Structures are given as C-alpha cells and as structure tokens.
C-alpha cells in the first residue's frame, strides 16, 4: 500500500498542480500519455522526418565521441610525451586529467548560453575552440603550453554533454529516450576506448600527428554542423497555446490553448527560420541568466535521487575506467603502443554488445510494459537496470581483465543513470545533465592523480581489485535504495523552482 501511495504522489508531482487539464488535452501513444507534446507545426523538431532527426543525432554523437576521444587518444604516446616534454609518468598522467577538467567546467558556462541563443551556435562555437586548441597541442613545445591547450580541448568539446542531451530531448519523445540516450552514451564510451586504439597506430608517425588527426576530425565536425545541424530549441509552450496538438503523440505536462492558429500565421521565428549563425536570444520563451547554470548546479544538491545516482555512478563506478586506461602503458610496457591500443578492443566490444542487446532499447521496452500495468503511468524507478545491472556487472568488475563484461557494465550504467535522472525531472533536464556532466568529469579529473601512487604502493592486482570491491559494496545497495524508495525521496523534496526555457513561455 505504501508503494502505491508513493506512485500516486509521484504521478501528481510529475503532472503538476493542474493535472486534470493535462489529462484532458494530452494525447496518447499506445494508451499512455507521452512527453513532449507535439504541435501541428512543421517547424517543430518532433515533426521532422526520421532522416533529419537521426542526421542531427549523428552529429551530436560525433561531438560526444570527441568528448572522450581527445582525452584518451594520447595515452599510447605517453613515453614520447615524457621524453619530449621532460616530465615524469605521474605528470604525463595529468595530461589526461586536464582536458577532463575542461570537460567539467564547460557545461557550467555553455548550458545557460544554449538555453538563450540555441543549441546550434553553441555546438559551432565549442567546435571552433576545440579545433584551434588541438592545433595548439600539436605545436606545443613545453609542458605548460601543452597543458593549456589540453584544457581548452576539453572546454571546447564539452557542449557534447549537456547541450547534446538537450538536442536529443528536443528531437525525440520520452518513450524513445532510453534508446536515443543509449546511442548518445555509446558515443562517449566508444570515444573513450577508440581513442587509444587509433592513437596507438598514429603514434607510428609521431605523437604530434595524434593531435593533427584530432584537428582534422574537429574540422569535419564543424563542416557537418554548418551544413546539416538545424536549430532544435523550440518555444513549445508558446506554440501549443496557438495551434492544435499533433495527433501523433503527446504528453501530460505541457498545456495547449483553446485558440488554434495556422502554423504559417505565427510570425515567431523558430528552428529552421532562424539565421544561420543566430546570436540573438531564441524568441518565444523566458531565458535563464548566463550564470543560472552555476546556481542550478548548486541547487540540484537538494534533489536526493539525482545526487545518489550520479555520485555513486561517477565516484564508485566510472572513475576506475580512467585508471585502467591511463595505466595500460605502465602495465604492459613490454608491448608497442599499437598492441597496447588493441588491448581496449574487449572494452569496446562490450559497450557495443550492451547497446545492441541489453541497454537503451531493452530498457524502453520494459518500462513501456510496466507502465501499461500501472494504468499508463511511467515512473523513473521502472528502469529496472538501475537495480538489476549492478548485480550482473559489479561482480565482474572485481576482475578487470574481463573486458567485454566490464565494457557492457559501463555502457548499461551510463545509459540507465542518465535516463533515470532525466525521467525523474524531465522539465529540468538541462540542469540535471549539467550536474551529471560536471561530476562525471570531476571523477575523471581526479583519478589520474591518485592511481599511479596507489599502484606503486599496492601493486596492480590489489589496486584494481580494491576498486572492484568498492564498486560492488557501494553501488549495489545505493541503486537498490533508489529502486525501492526513489519515488518517496522525490516526493519529499518536491519539484525544482525552474524549468527548461522551451516549457517556460513568456
């Protein structure tokens, strides 16, 4: 009975105080209310063709791939970097930590700007910064200059996290979220693992050419953004008040007006009608202040389920992966950089296997089945992976050589954590993912500083076995608590006092 009460309270919190009106105007997908609610406007990103949506999704995934690729592709060249820059192994490890710091700081700036000026211009600006920073890294001749360039590489590519997730939310419905976020997460996990593989072979030319190739990849990304990426930030509530709801989908959150207009009669410039390089605030919505992303990051610590899910995944699970990646050259010093790069193939295959068979699409399917049994009401705790995957993946992490299984566990954990926190607070998805991105990259920033001394003191076996033990005994109980009491925790703290601008009409 208590669980049923929690679910009822949770549903009221999601619907808001005027849930009866939402139920009246919400349209359904397979008998269930869905989010976001589409309009009849052809400029609405939800109404774009599947080809156009997935082309933009591919660009988002490309940038999120580069998000971690820039961090790890230099790992096979550590010996050359030590020699050319005159630094120790601990110091060369820090060259992986510094771009992670840029990746963590960036979302605190870019997120609010993307909610003001749109997603497209932020992607383009970030890619330009990363492009020139990469050229700086390729031509740097001292440790300080190289580290500065590496920081701005991370800072420039950081919109791939928060702004990239916002684009996914602009393009796709809630019932598709697990699969699409799974693909988005696959990009970051693949970049993390493909980077050392590619870097190992490019190192045959030189360590500098690893950076030149990265610059070429950023150049290609910039061309794709300019040619194929349309603006996706859409004044949804403003338009819902002026035109009919599209009968193909809908939600229980936004509210449409009774007055219906022809889309062509609405003079508001939006999405593809905005200028190619829009530098004006996107009209038809209330915008945050540029510093609101920092303020909201701090305020998010109030929301218990987000703090638990993100902190546990980042600091008791994900951070060890950077430890493995950065210590490969020291653990297998007898092998060439090319062979060391190939050692990441098992992890990469695990992430691909997980996304195809066990991650986003499966999670969406199970959530839909459970929601139908719950009178069409979706609850975030219905993403069962949050609980079950811990029991499958965590014990395998005790044995870090089981690379395929570990790669699958990382992919499942990343997908489910992102989906769960966004499902919990869908109207605040930008600030929620900002919180996630900052903590994720702070964990990546921290790990290279302590893993080398830890390995020297304890040896490879116990250093990594200890991390597996920590993962199991912290993660399993934490996600079991969220699975059982997450709804009650969310009801206890209420809803945030802000929302994404697309749901905040003027």
Short mmCIF file of C-alpha atoms in Angstrom, two decimals:
data_model
loop_
_atom_site.label_atom_id
_atom_site.label_comp_id
_atom_site.label_asym_id
_atom_site.label_seq_id
_atom_site.Cartn_x
_atom_site.Cartn_y
_atom_site.Cartn_z
CA UNK A 1 0.00 0.00 0.00
CA UNK A 2 2.85 2.36 0.81
CA UNK A 3 4.40 1.73 -2.60
CA UNK A 4 1.11 2.52 -4.32
CA UNK A 5 0.82 5.76 -2.37
CA UNK A 6 4.36 6.68 -3.41
CA UNK A 7 3.50 6.09 -7.05
CA UNK A 8 0.33 8.18 -6.81
CA UNK A 9 2.19 11.02 -5.13
CA UNK A 10 4.94 10.77 -7.72
CA UNK A 11 2.46 10.98 -10.58
CA UNK A 12 0.92 14.12 -9.12
CA UNK A 13 4.34 15.67 -8.83
CA UNK A 14 5.08 14.96 -12.48
CA UNK A 15 1.75 16.23 -13.72
CA UNK A 16 1.82 19.38 -11.64
CA UNK A 17 -0.99 21.08 -9.80
CA UNK A 18 -3.29 21.18 -12.85
CA UNK A 19 -3.15 17.52 -13.78
CA UNK A 20 -6.82 17.29 -14.72
CA UNK A 21 -6.34 19.80 -17.53
CA UNK A 22 -3.24 17.96 -18.69
CA UNK A 23 -5.17 14.71 -18.84
CA UNK A 24 -7.88 16.39 -20.93
CA UNK A 25 -5.54 17.74 -23.58
CA UNK A 26 -2.81 15.09 -23.52
CA UNK A 27 -2.69 12.76 -26.50
CA UNK A 28 -1.53 9.21 -26.19
CA UNK A 29 0.90 6.67 -27.56
CA UNK A 30 -0.38 3.10 -27.13
CA UNK A 31 -2.80 4.32 -24.47
CA UNK A 32 -0.21 6.27 -22.46
CA UNK A 33 0.49 9.97 -22.12
CA UNK A 34 3.86 10.91 -23.54
CA UNK A 35 6.24 13.84 -23.37
CA UNK A 36 6.97 16.29 -25.03
CA UNK A 37 3.61 17.23 -26.54
CA UNK A 38 3.97 17.89 -30.27
CA UNK A 39 2.28 20.65 -32.22
CA UNK A 40 0.95 20.64 -35.79
CA UNK A 41 3.83 22.97 -36.71
CA UNK A 42 6.16 21.60 -39.44
CA UNK A 43 8.96 23.61 -37.79
CA UNK A 44 8.53 21.59 -34.59
CA UNK A 45 11.60 19.26 -34.32
CA UNK A 46 9.30 16.45 -33.15
CA UNK A 47 7.59 16.60 -36.57
CA UNK A 48 10.75 16.48 -38.66
CA UNK A 49 11.48 13.42 -40.78
CA UNK A 50 13.23 10.47 -39.19
CA UNK A 51 16.18 11.00 -41.56
CA UNK A 52 16.63 14.61 -40.47
CA UNK A 53 16.31 13.78 -36.79
CA UNK A 54 18.81 10.96 -36.96
CA UNK A 55 21.24 13.02 -39.03
CA UNK A 56 21.28 15.61 -36.23
CA UNK A 57 21.55 12.81 -33.66
CA UNK A 58 24.60 11.50 -35.56
CA UNK A 59 26.26 14.95 -35.34
CA UNK A 60 25.51 15.08 -31.60
CA UNK A 61 27.01 11.61 -31.18
CA UNK A 62 30.07 12.66 -33.21
CA UNK A 63 30.75 15.55 -30.82
CA UNK A 64 30.12 13.37 -27.76
CA UNK A 65 32.51 10.80 -29.23
CA UNK A 66 35.17 13.51 -29.46
CA UNK A 67 34.34 14.45 -25.85
CA UNK A 68 36.36 11.49 -24.56
CA UNK A 69 38.41 10.73 -27.67
CA UNK A 70 40.53 13.86 -27.09
CA UNK A 71 41.19 12.70 -23.53
CA UNK A 72 42.47 9.19 -24.22
CA UNK A 73 43.89 9.17 -27.75
CA UNK A 74 47.23 10.44 -26.45
CA UNK A 75 47.69 7.59 -23.94
CA UNK A 76 49.79 5.35 -26.27
CA UNK A 77 52.18 8.28 -26.83
CA UNK A 78 52.96 8.71 -23.11
CA UNK A 79 56.62 7.59 -23.49
CA UNK A 80 57.20 10.08 -26.32
CA UNK A 81 55.47 12.87 -24.36
CA UNK A 82 57.63 12.12 -21.32
CA UNK A 83 60.76 12.43 -23.42
CA UNK A 84 59.79 15.48 -25.48
CA UNK A 85 58.36 17.46 -22.55
CA UNK A 86 60.86 16.23 -19.94
CA UNK A 87 58.23 15.05 -17.43
CA UNK A 88 57.57 12.06 -15.14
CA UNK A 89 54.95 9.33 -15.63
CA UNK A 90 52.77 10.94 -12.96
CA UNK A 91 52.96 14.25 -14.83
CA UNK A 92 52.11 12.67 -18.16
CA UNK A 93 49.08 11.11 -16.45
CA UNK A 94 47.92 14.64 -15.62
CA UNK A 95 47.69 15.42 -19.35
CA UNK A 96 44.58 13.19 -19.31
CA UNK A 97 43.21 14.87 -16.18
CA UNK A 98 43.43 18.44 -17.53
CA UNK A 99 41.08 18.01 -20.52
CA UNK A 100 38.68 16.25 -18.13
CA UNK A 101 38.75 19.42 -16.01
CA UNK A 102 37.81 21.44 -19.11
CA UNK A 103 35.01 18.96 -19.80
CA UNK A 104 33.74 19.51 -16.26
CA UNK A 105 33.95 23.31 -16.24
CA UNK A 106 32.48 23.79 -19.73
CA UNK A 107 28.87 22.75 -19.02
CA UNK A 108 28.61 25.39 -16.29
CA UNK A 109 29.10 28.04 -18.99
CA UNK A 110 27.64 26.50 -22.14
CA UNK A 111 24.34 25.19 -20.71
CA UNK A 112 22.68 28.53 -19.99
CA UNK A 113 24.01 30.03 -23.23
CA UNK A 114 22.44 27.13 -25.17
CA UNK A 115 19.11 27.87 -23.47
CA UNK A 116 19.41 31.53 -24.54
CA UNK A 117 20.92 31.52 -28.04
CA UNK A 118 20.11 27.98 -29.10
CA UNK A 119 21.91 24.67 -29.43
CA UNK A 120 23.44 25.10 -32.89
CA UNK A 121 25.56 28.19 -32.27
CA UNK A 122 26.98 26.67 -29.07
CA UNK A 123 27.97 23.48 -30.91
CA UNK A 124 29.70 25.55 -33.58
CA UNK A 125 31.49 27.84 -31.09
CA UNK A 126 32.68 24.90 -28.99
CA UNK A 127 33.97 23.01 -32.03
CA UNK A 128 35.95 26.06 -33.21
CA UNK A 129 37.59 26.40 -29.77
CA UNK A 130 38.44 22.69 -29.69
CA UNK A 131 39.83 22.85 -33.26
CA UNK A 132 42.28 25.66 -32.51
CA UNK A 133 43.19 24.22 -29.09
CA UNK A 134 44.09 20.94 -30.81
CA UNK A 135 46.40 22.77 -33.21
CA UNK A 136 47.96 24.37 -30.13
CA UNK A 137 48.53 20.94 -28.57
CA UNK A 138 50.14 19.66 -31.78
CA UNK A 139 52.61 22.56 -31.88
CA UNK A 140 53.32 22.96 -28.14
CA UNK A 141 56.97 22.66 -27.13
CA UNK A 142 56.71 22.92 -23.34
CA UNK A 143 54.61 21.31 -20.63
CA UNK A 144 52.70 24.47 -19.66
CA UNK A 145 51.64 25.26 -23.21
CA UNK A 146 50.62 21.67 -23.84
CA UNK A 147 48.51 21.56 -20.66
CA UNK A 148 46.76 24.84 -21.53
CA UNK A 149 45.90 23.53 -24.98
CA UNK A 150 44.60 20.28 -23.49
CA UNK A 151 42.31 22.20 -21.10
CA UNK A 152 40.74 24.17 -23.95
CA UNK A 153 40.33 20.99 -25.98
CA UNK A 154 38.09 19.68 -23.21
CA UNK A 155 36.35 23.02 -22.69
CA UNK A 156 35.57 23.37 -26.39
CA UNK A 157 34.11 19.90 -26.87
CA UNK A 158 32.15 19.95 -23.58
CA UNK A 159 28.81 21.05 -25.18
CA UNK A 160 28.57 17.47 -26.45
CA UNK A 161 27.35 16.51 -22.96
CA UNK A 162 24.64 18.88 -21.73
CA UNK A 163 23.76 20.62 -24.99
CA UNK A 164 23.93 17.31 -26.85
CA UNK A 165 21.48 15.71 -24.44
CA UNK A 166 19.19 18.75 -24.81
CA UNK A 167 19.16 18.23 -28.59
CA UNK A 168 18.15 14.59 -28.05
CA UNK A 169 15.30 15.79 -25.83
CA UNK A 170 14.25 18.33 -28.47
CA UNK A 171 14.03 15.69 -31.20
CA UNK A 172 12.58 12.61 -29.56
CA UNK A 173 9.71 11.57 -27.28
CA UNK A 174 10.06 10.25 -23.76
CA UNK A 175 9.16 6.69 -24.81
CA UNK A 176 12.20 6.76 -27.13
CA UNK A 177 14.53 8.24 -24.51
CA UNK A 178 16.25 5.06 -23.36
CA UNK A 179 17.27 4.06 -26.87
CA UNK A 180 18.35 7.53 -28.01
CA UNK A 181 20.22 8.31 -24.80
CA UNK A 182 21.77 4.86 -25.11
CA UNK A 183 23.17 5.82 -28.51
CA UNK A 184 24.32 9.17 -27.08
CA UNK A 185 26.07 7.36 -24.21
CA UNK A 186 27.54 4.82 -26.64
CA UNK A 187 29.31 7.73 -28.33
CA UNK A 188 31.12 8.85 -25.15
CA UNK A 189 32.04 5.29 -24.19
CA UNK A 190 33.25 4.49 -27.71
CA UNK A 191 35.35 7.66 -27.83
CA UNK A 192 36.97 6.73 -24.55
CA UNK A 193 38.04 3.35 -25.95
CA UNK A 194 38.58 4.06 -29.65
CA UNK A 195 40.91 6.95 -28.76
CA UNK A 196 43.79 4.76 -27.52
CA UNK A 197 43.30 2.29 -30.37
CA UNK A 198 43.63 4.98 -33.05
CA UNK A 199 46.33 6.83 -31.10
CA UNK A 200 48.42 3.68 -30.90
CA UNK A 201 48.65 3.39 -34.68
CA UNK A 202 49.00 7.11 -35.40
CA UNK A 203 51.91 7.10 -32.94
CA UNK A 204 53.82 5.16 -35.61
CA UNK A 205 54.06 8.53 -37.40
CA UNK A 206 54.59 10.75 -34.36
CA UNK A 207 52.95 11.89 -31.13
CA UNK A 208 52.22 15.23 -32.80
CA UNK A 209 50.23 13.56 -35.56
CA UNK A 210 47.82 12.18 -32.98
CA UNK A 211 46.81 15.79 -32.39
CA UNK A 212 46.81 16.70 -36.09
CA UNK A 213 44.38 13.84 -36.80
CA UNK A 214 42.20 15.08 -33.96
CA UNK A 215 42.21 18.56 -35.51
CA UNK A 216 41.09 17.05 -38.83
CA UNK A 217 38.23 15.26 -37.04
CA UNK A 218 37.13 18.55 -35.45
CA UNK A 219 37.29 20.23 -38.87
CA UNK A 220 34.98 17.59 -40.34
CA UNK A 221 32.61 18.01 -37.38
CA UNK A 222 32.47 21.77 -37.93
CA UNK A 223 31.54 21.29 -41.61
CA UNK A 224 28.76 18.85 -40.66
CA UNK A 225 27.39 21.26 -38.05
CA UNK A 226 27.31 24.14 -40.52
CA UNK A 227 25.74 22.05 -43.30
CA UNK A 228 23.28 19.74 -41.56
CA UNK A 229 22.56 20.78 -37.98
CA UNK A 230 19.37 22.81 -37.65
CA UNK A 231 18.40 24.70 -34.51
CA UNK A 232 16.28 22.45 -32.25
CA UNK A 233 15.41 24.76 -29.34
CA UNK A 234 11.68 25.26 -29.87
CA UNK A 235 9.24 27.52 -27.95
CA UNK A 236 6.95 24.59 -27.22
CA UNK A 237 4.54 26.04 -24.69
CA UNK A 238 4.24 29.28 -26.67
CA UNK A 239 3.29 27.35 -29.80
CA UNK A 240 1.00 24.90 -28.00
CA UNK A 241 -1.06 27.87 -26.88
CA UNK A 242 -1.56 28.96 -30.50
CA UNK A 243 -2.13 25.86 -32.56
CA UNK A 244 -3.63 22.38 -32.37
CA UNK A 245 -1.82 19.42 -30.94
CA UNK A 246 -0.46 16.92 -33.41
CA UNK A 247 -2.42 13.68 -33.01
CA UNK A 248 0.68 11.51 -33.42
CA UNK A 249 1.98 11.92 -29.87
CA UNK A 250 1.71 13.99 -26.70
CA UNK A 251 2.30 14.46 -23.01
CA UNK A 252 0.82 15.07 -19.62
CA UNK A 253 2.97 18.10 -18.80
CA UNK A 254 2.60 20.94 -21.30
CA UNK A 255 -0.73 22.64 -21.76
CA UNK A 256 -2.20 23.80 -25.08
CA UNK A 257 -4.59 26.65 -25.54
CA UNK A 258 -8.11 26.50 -26.94
CA UNK A 259 -7.38 29.01 -29.72
CA UNK A 260 -6.00 27.34 -32.83
CA UNK A 261 -3.95 29.10 -35.48
CA UNK A 262 -2.45 28.04 -38.75
CA UNK A 263 1.31 27.48 -38.28
CA UNK A 264 2.01 29.77 -41.21
CA UNK A 265 0.20 32.63 -39.45
CA UNK A 266 2.52 32.52 -36.44
CA UNK A 267 5.18 35.13 -37.17
CA UNK A 268 7.60 33.96 -34.47
CA UNK A 269 10.98 32.98 -35.95
CA UNK A 270 11.88 29.47 -34.81
CA UNK A 271 14.16 26.50 -35.58
CA UNK A 272 14.97 26.46 -39.32
CA UNK A 273 13.66 30.02 -39.78
CA UNK A 274 16.37 31.45 -37.52
CA UNK A 275 19.50 32.89 -39.10
CA UNK A 276 22.33 30.51 -39.94
CA UNK A 277 24.54 31.86 -37.14
CA UNK A 278 21.94 33.10 -34.68
CA UNK A 279 23.39 35.38 -31.99
CA UNK A 280 20.05 36.70 -30.69
CA UNK A 281 18.04 35.04 -27.88
CA UNK A 282 15.62 32.48 -29.31
CA UNK A 283 12.19 34.18 -29.17
CA UNK A 284 9.00 32.92 -27.56
CA UNK A 285 10.39 31.76 -24.21
CA UNK A 286 11.74 33.03 -20.91
CA UNK A 287 15.53 32.65 -20.87
CA UNK A 288 17.83 31.91 -17.93
CA UNK A 289 20.59 34.28 -16.88
CA UNK A 290 24.07 33.26 -18.13
CA UNK A 291 25.07 32.32 -14.57
CA UNK A 292 21.93 30.29 -13.83
CA UNK A 293 23.62 27.03 -14.80
CA UNK A 294 26.06 27.51 -11.89
CA UNK A 295 23.26 28.45 -9.47
CA UNK A 296 21.12 25.50 -10.54
CA UNK A 297 24.08 23.13 -10.28
CA UNK A 298 24.35 24.08 -6.60
CA UNK A 299 20.58 23.88 -6.05
CA UNK A 300 20.48 20.37 -7.59
CA UNK A 301 22.22 19.01 -4.48
CA UNK A 302 18.78 19.27 -2.84
CA UNK A 303 17.35 16.54 -5.08
CA UNK A 304 18.38 13.33 -3.40
CA UNK A 305 17.82 10.79 -6.16
CA UNK A 306 19.95 12.78 -8.59
CA UNK A 307 22.77 13.20 -6.08
CA UNK A 308 22.77 9.50 -5.14
CA UNK A 309 22.54 8.15 -8.71
CA UNK A 310 25.16 10.49 -10.19
CA UNK A 311 27.62 10.42 -7.27
CA UNK A 312 27.57 6.65 -6.97
CA UNK A 313 27.98 6.08 -10.70
CA UNK A 314 30.75 8.67 -11.09
CA UNK A 315 32.82 8.04 -7.95
CA UNK A 316 32.16 4.38 -7.18
CA UNK A 317 31.96 3.05 -10.72
CA UNK A 318 33.02 5.18 -13.69
CA UNK A 319 36.21 6.74 -12.32
CA UNK A 320 38.08 3.43 -12.28
CA UNK A 321 37.88 3.19 -16.09
CA UNK A 322 40.21 6.17 -16.49
CA UNK A 323 42.54 4.44 -14.04
CA UNK A 324 42.70 1.40 -16.32
CA UNK A 325 43.21 3.47 -19.46
CA UNK A 326 45.99 5.64 -18.08
CA UNK A 327 47.85 2.70 -16.52
CA UNK A 328 47.89 0.47 -19.62
CA UNK A 329 51.30 1.80 -20.81
CA UNK A 330 52.84 1.08 -17.40
CA UNK A 331 51.19 -2.33 -17.02
CA UNK A 332 52.22 -3.55 -20.50
CA UNK A 333 55.44 -1.67 -21.04
CA UNK A 334 56.84 -4.65 -22.96
CA UNK A 335 54.31 -4.11 -25.76
CA UNK A 336 54.36 -1.50 -28.51
CA UNK A 337 51.83 1.39 -28.42
CA UNK A 338 49.92 -0.35 -31.22
CA UNK A 339 49.47 -3.54 -29.20
CA UNK A 340 48.57 -1.51 -26.11
CA UNK A 341 45.85 0.23 -28.10
CA UNK A 342 44.38 -3.10 -29.20
CA UNK A 343 44.01 -4.11 -25.55
CA UNK A 344 40.97 -1.81 -25.46
CA UNK A 345 39.09 -3.86 -28.06
CA UNK A 346 37.42 -6.03 -25.40
CA UNK A 347 36.00 -3.00 -23.61
CA UNK A 348 34.78 -1.54 -26.91
CA UNK A 349 33.07 -4.78 -27.92
CA UNK A 350 31.39 -4.88 -24.52
CA UNK A 351 29.89 -1.42 -24.94
CA UNK A 352 28.62 -2.28 -28.44
CA UNK A 353 27.14 -5.59 -27.25
CA UNK A 354 25.39 -3.85 -24.37
CA UNK A 355 23.83 -1.14 -26.51
CA UNK A 356 22.58 -3.60 -29.13
CA UNK A 357 21.16 -6.24 -26.79
CA UNK A 358 20.89 -5.01 -23.22
CA UNK A 359 20.76 -1.24 -22.80
CA UNK A 360 18.55 1.58 -24.10
CA UNK A 361 16.05 -0.24 -26.33
CA UNK A 362 15.52 -3.06 -23.81
CA UNK A 363 15.09 -0.52 -21.02
CA UNK A 364 12.44 1.38 -23.04
CA UNK A 365 10.60 -1.88 -23.79
CA UNK A 366 10.48 -2.96 -20.15
CA UNK A 367 9.41 0.49 -18.95
CA UNK A 368 6.58 0.53 -21.50
CA UNK A 369 5.36 -2.91 -20.38
CA UNK A 370 5.46 -1.93 -16.70
CA UNK A 371 3.72 1.39 -17.41
CA UNK A 372 0.82 -0.39 -19.12
CA UNK A 373 0.34 -2.41 -15.95
CA UNK A 374 0.35 0.84 -13.97
CA UNK A 375 -2.60 2.47 -15.78
CA UNK A 376 -0.32 4.01 -18.40
CA UNK A 377 1.78 5.91 -15.84
CA UNK A 378 5.55 5.81 -16.26
CA UNK A 379 7.74 6.08 -13.18
CA UNK A 380 11.52 6.63 -13.26
CA UNK A 381 12.01 3.64 -10.94
CA UNK A 382 10.61 1.42 -13.67
CA UNK A 383 14.02 1.47 -15.32
CA UNK A 384 14.93 -1.86 -13.71
CA UNK A 385 18.52 -1.77 -14.94
CA UNK A 386 19.21 0.75 -12.15
CA UNK A 387 18.89 -2.17 -9.78
CA UNK A 388 19.48 -5.36 -11.73
CA UNK A 389 22.55 -4.44 -13.78
CA UNK A 390 24.50 -3.84 -10.58
CA UNK A 391 24.12 -7.47 -9.63
CA UNK A 392 25.28 -8.54 -13.08
CA UNK A 393 28.08 -6.08 -13.81
CA UNK A 394 29.56 -5.20 -10.44
CA UNK A 395 30.97 -8.62 -9.52
CA UNK A 396 32.63 -8.80 -12.93
CA UNK A 397 34.44 -5.56 -12.18
CA UNK A 398 36.37 -7.39 -9.46
CA UNK A 399 38.30 -8.93 -12.34
CA UNK A 400 39.23 -6.05 -14.61
CA UNK A 401 40.66 -8.40 -17.26
CA UNK A 402 37.08 -9.46 -18.12
CA UNK A 403 36.98 -6.58 -20.53
CA UNK A 404 33.87 -7.40 -22.59
CA UNK A 405 31.71 -7.80 -19.50
CA UNK A 406 33.14 -4.66 -17.91
CA UNK A 407 32.53 -2.64 -21.08
CA UNK A 408 28.93 -3.84 -21.12
CA UNK A 409 28.51 -2.86 -17.47
CA UNK A 410 29.87 0.65 -18.04
CA UNK A 411 27.54 1.20 -21.02
CA UNK A 412 24.46 -0.05 -19.14
CA UNK A 413 25.28 2.00 -16.07
CA UNK A 414 25.86 5.19 -18.03
CA UNK A 415 22.67 4.80 -20.08
CA UNK A 416 20.44 3.96 -17.13
CA UNK A 417 21.86 6.65 -14.86
CA UNK A 418 21.30 9.36 -17.50
CA UNK A 419 17.81 8.06 -18.36
CA UNK A 420 16.77 7.73 -14.73
CA UNK A 421 17.73 11.24 -13.64
CA UNK A 422 16.13 12.81 -16.74
CA UNK A 423 12.97 10.73 -16.22
CA UNK A 424 12.90 12.00 -12.63
CA UNK A 425 12.99 15.69 -13.60
CA UNK A 426 12.12 15.97 -17.33
CA UNK A 427 11.29 19.69 -17.23
CA UNK A 428 14.73 20.43 -15.75
CA UNK A 429 16.72 18.06 -17.97
CA UNK A 430 19.38 20.62 -18.92
CA UNK A 431 20.40 21.42 -15.35
CA UNK A 432 20.13 17.75 -14.33
CA UNK A 433 22.52 16.65 -17.07
CA UNK A 434 24.80 19.58 -16.25
CA UNK A 435 25.07 18.20 -12.72
CA UNK A 436 25.79 14.75 -14.16
CA UNK A 437 28.41 16.01 -16.65
CA UNK A 438 30.29 18.09 -14.06
CA UNK A 439 30.55 15.24 -11.55
CA UNK A 440 31.39 12.67 -14.23
CA UNK A 441 34.34 14.72 -15.43
CA UNK A 442 35.47 15.67 -11.94
CA UNK A 443 35.79 11.93 -11.27
CA UNK A 444 37.79 11.56 -14.49
CA UNK A 445 39.92 14.55 -13.49
CA UNK A 446 40.71 13.08 -10.08
CA UNK A 447 41.60 9.50 -10.99
CA UNK A 448 44.92 10.11 -12.84
CA UNK A 449 46.28 11.97 -9.79
CA UNK A 450 45.91 9.08 -7.36
CA UNK A 451 46.12 5.89 -9.42
CA UNK A 452 49.89 5.94 -10.06
CA UNK A 453 50.86 6.29 -6.35
CA UNK A 454 48.18 3.73 -5.41
CA UNK A 455 49.53 1.21 -7.91
CA UNK A 456 53.11 1.76 -6.69
CA UNK A 457 52.06 1.13 -3.08
CA UNK A 458 49.68 -1.81 -3.62
CA UNK A 459 50.60 -3.32 -6.98
CA UNK A 460 48.31 -3.76 -9.97
CA UNK A 461 46.32 -6.69 -8.55
CA UNK A 462 45.22 -5.12 -5.29
CA UNK A 463 44.84 -1.59 -6.68
CA UNK A 464 42.25 -2.72 -9.20
CA UNK A 465 40.71 -5.46 -7.05
CA UNK A 466 40.04 -2.81 -4.38
CA UNK A 467 38.24 -0.69 -6.95
CA UNK A 468 36.04 -3.64 -7.90
CA UNK A 469 35.19 -4.25 -4.24
CA UNK A 470 34.31 -0.57 -3.77
CA UNK A 471 32.08 -0.67 -6.84
CA UNK A 472 30.14 -3.69 -5.61
CA UNK A 473 29.62 -2.74 -1.98
CA UNK A 474 28.73 0.90 -2.70
CA UNK A 475 26.79 0.68 -5.96
CA UNK A 476 24.53 -2.31 -5.33
CA UNK A 477 22.99 -1.02 -2.07
CA UNK A 478 22.71 2.55 -3.39
CA UNK A 479 20.81 1.63 -6.54
CA UNK A 480 18.67 -0.87 -4.65
CA UNK A 481 17.59 2.01 -2.38
CA UNK A 482 16.72 4.15 -5.41
CA UNK A 483 14.77 1.28 -6.96
CA UNK A 484 12.68 0.85 -3.81
CA UNK A 485 12.37 4.35 -2.32
CA UNK A 486 13.26 6.73 -5.16
CA UNK A 487 9.64 7.86 -5.59
CA UNK A 488 9.32 8.73 -1.91
CA UNK A 489 12.58 10.68 -2.00
CA UNK A 490 11.41 12.75 -4.94
CA UNK A 491 8.04 13.43 -3.33
CA UNK A 492 9.73 14.57 -0.12
CA UNK A 493 11.78 17.35 -1.77
CA UNK A 494 9.22 18.47 -4.36
CA UNK A 495 9.85 19.89 -7.82
CA UNK A 496 12.60 22.40 -8.70
CA UNK A 497 11.59 26.03 -9.00
CA UNK A 498 12.86 26.37 -12.56
CA UNK A 499 12.38 24.61 -15.88
CA UNK A 500 13.87 24.38 -19.36
CA UNK A 501 13.08 27.52 -21.41
CA UNK A 502 11.07 25.63 -24.04
CA UNK A 503 8.47 24.93 -21.32
CA UNK A 504 8.62 28.45 -19.87
CA UNK A 505 6.70 30.69 -22.29
CA UNK A 506 6.67 34.46 -21.95
#
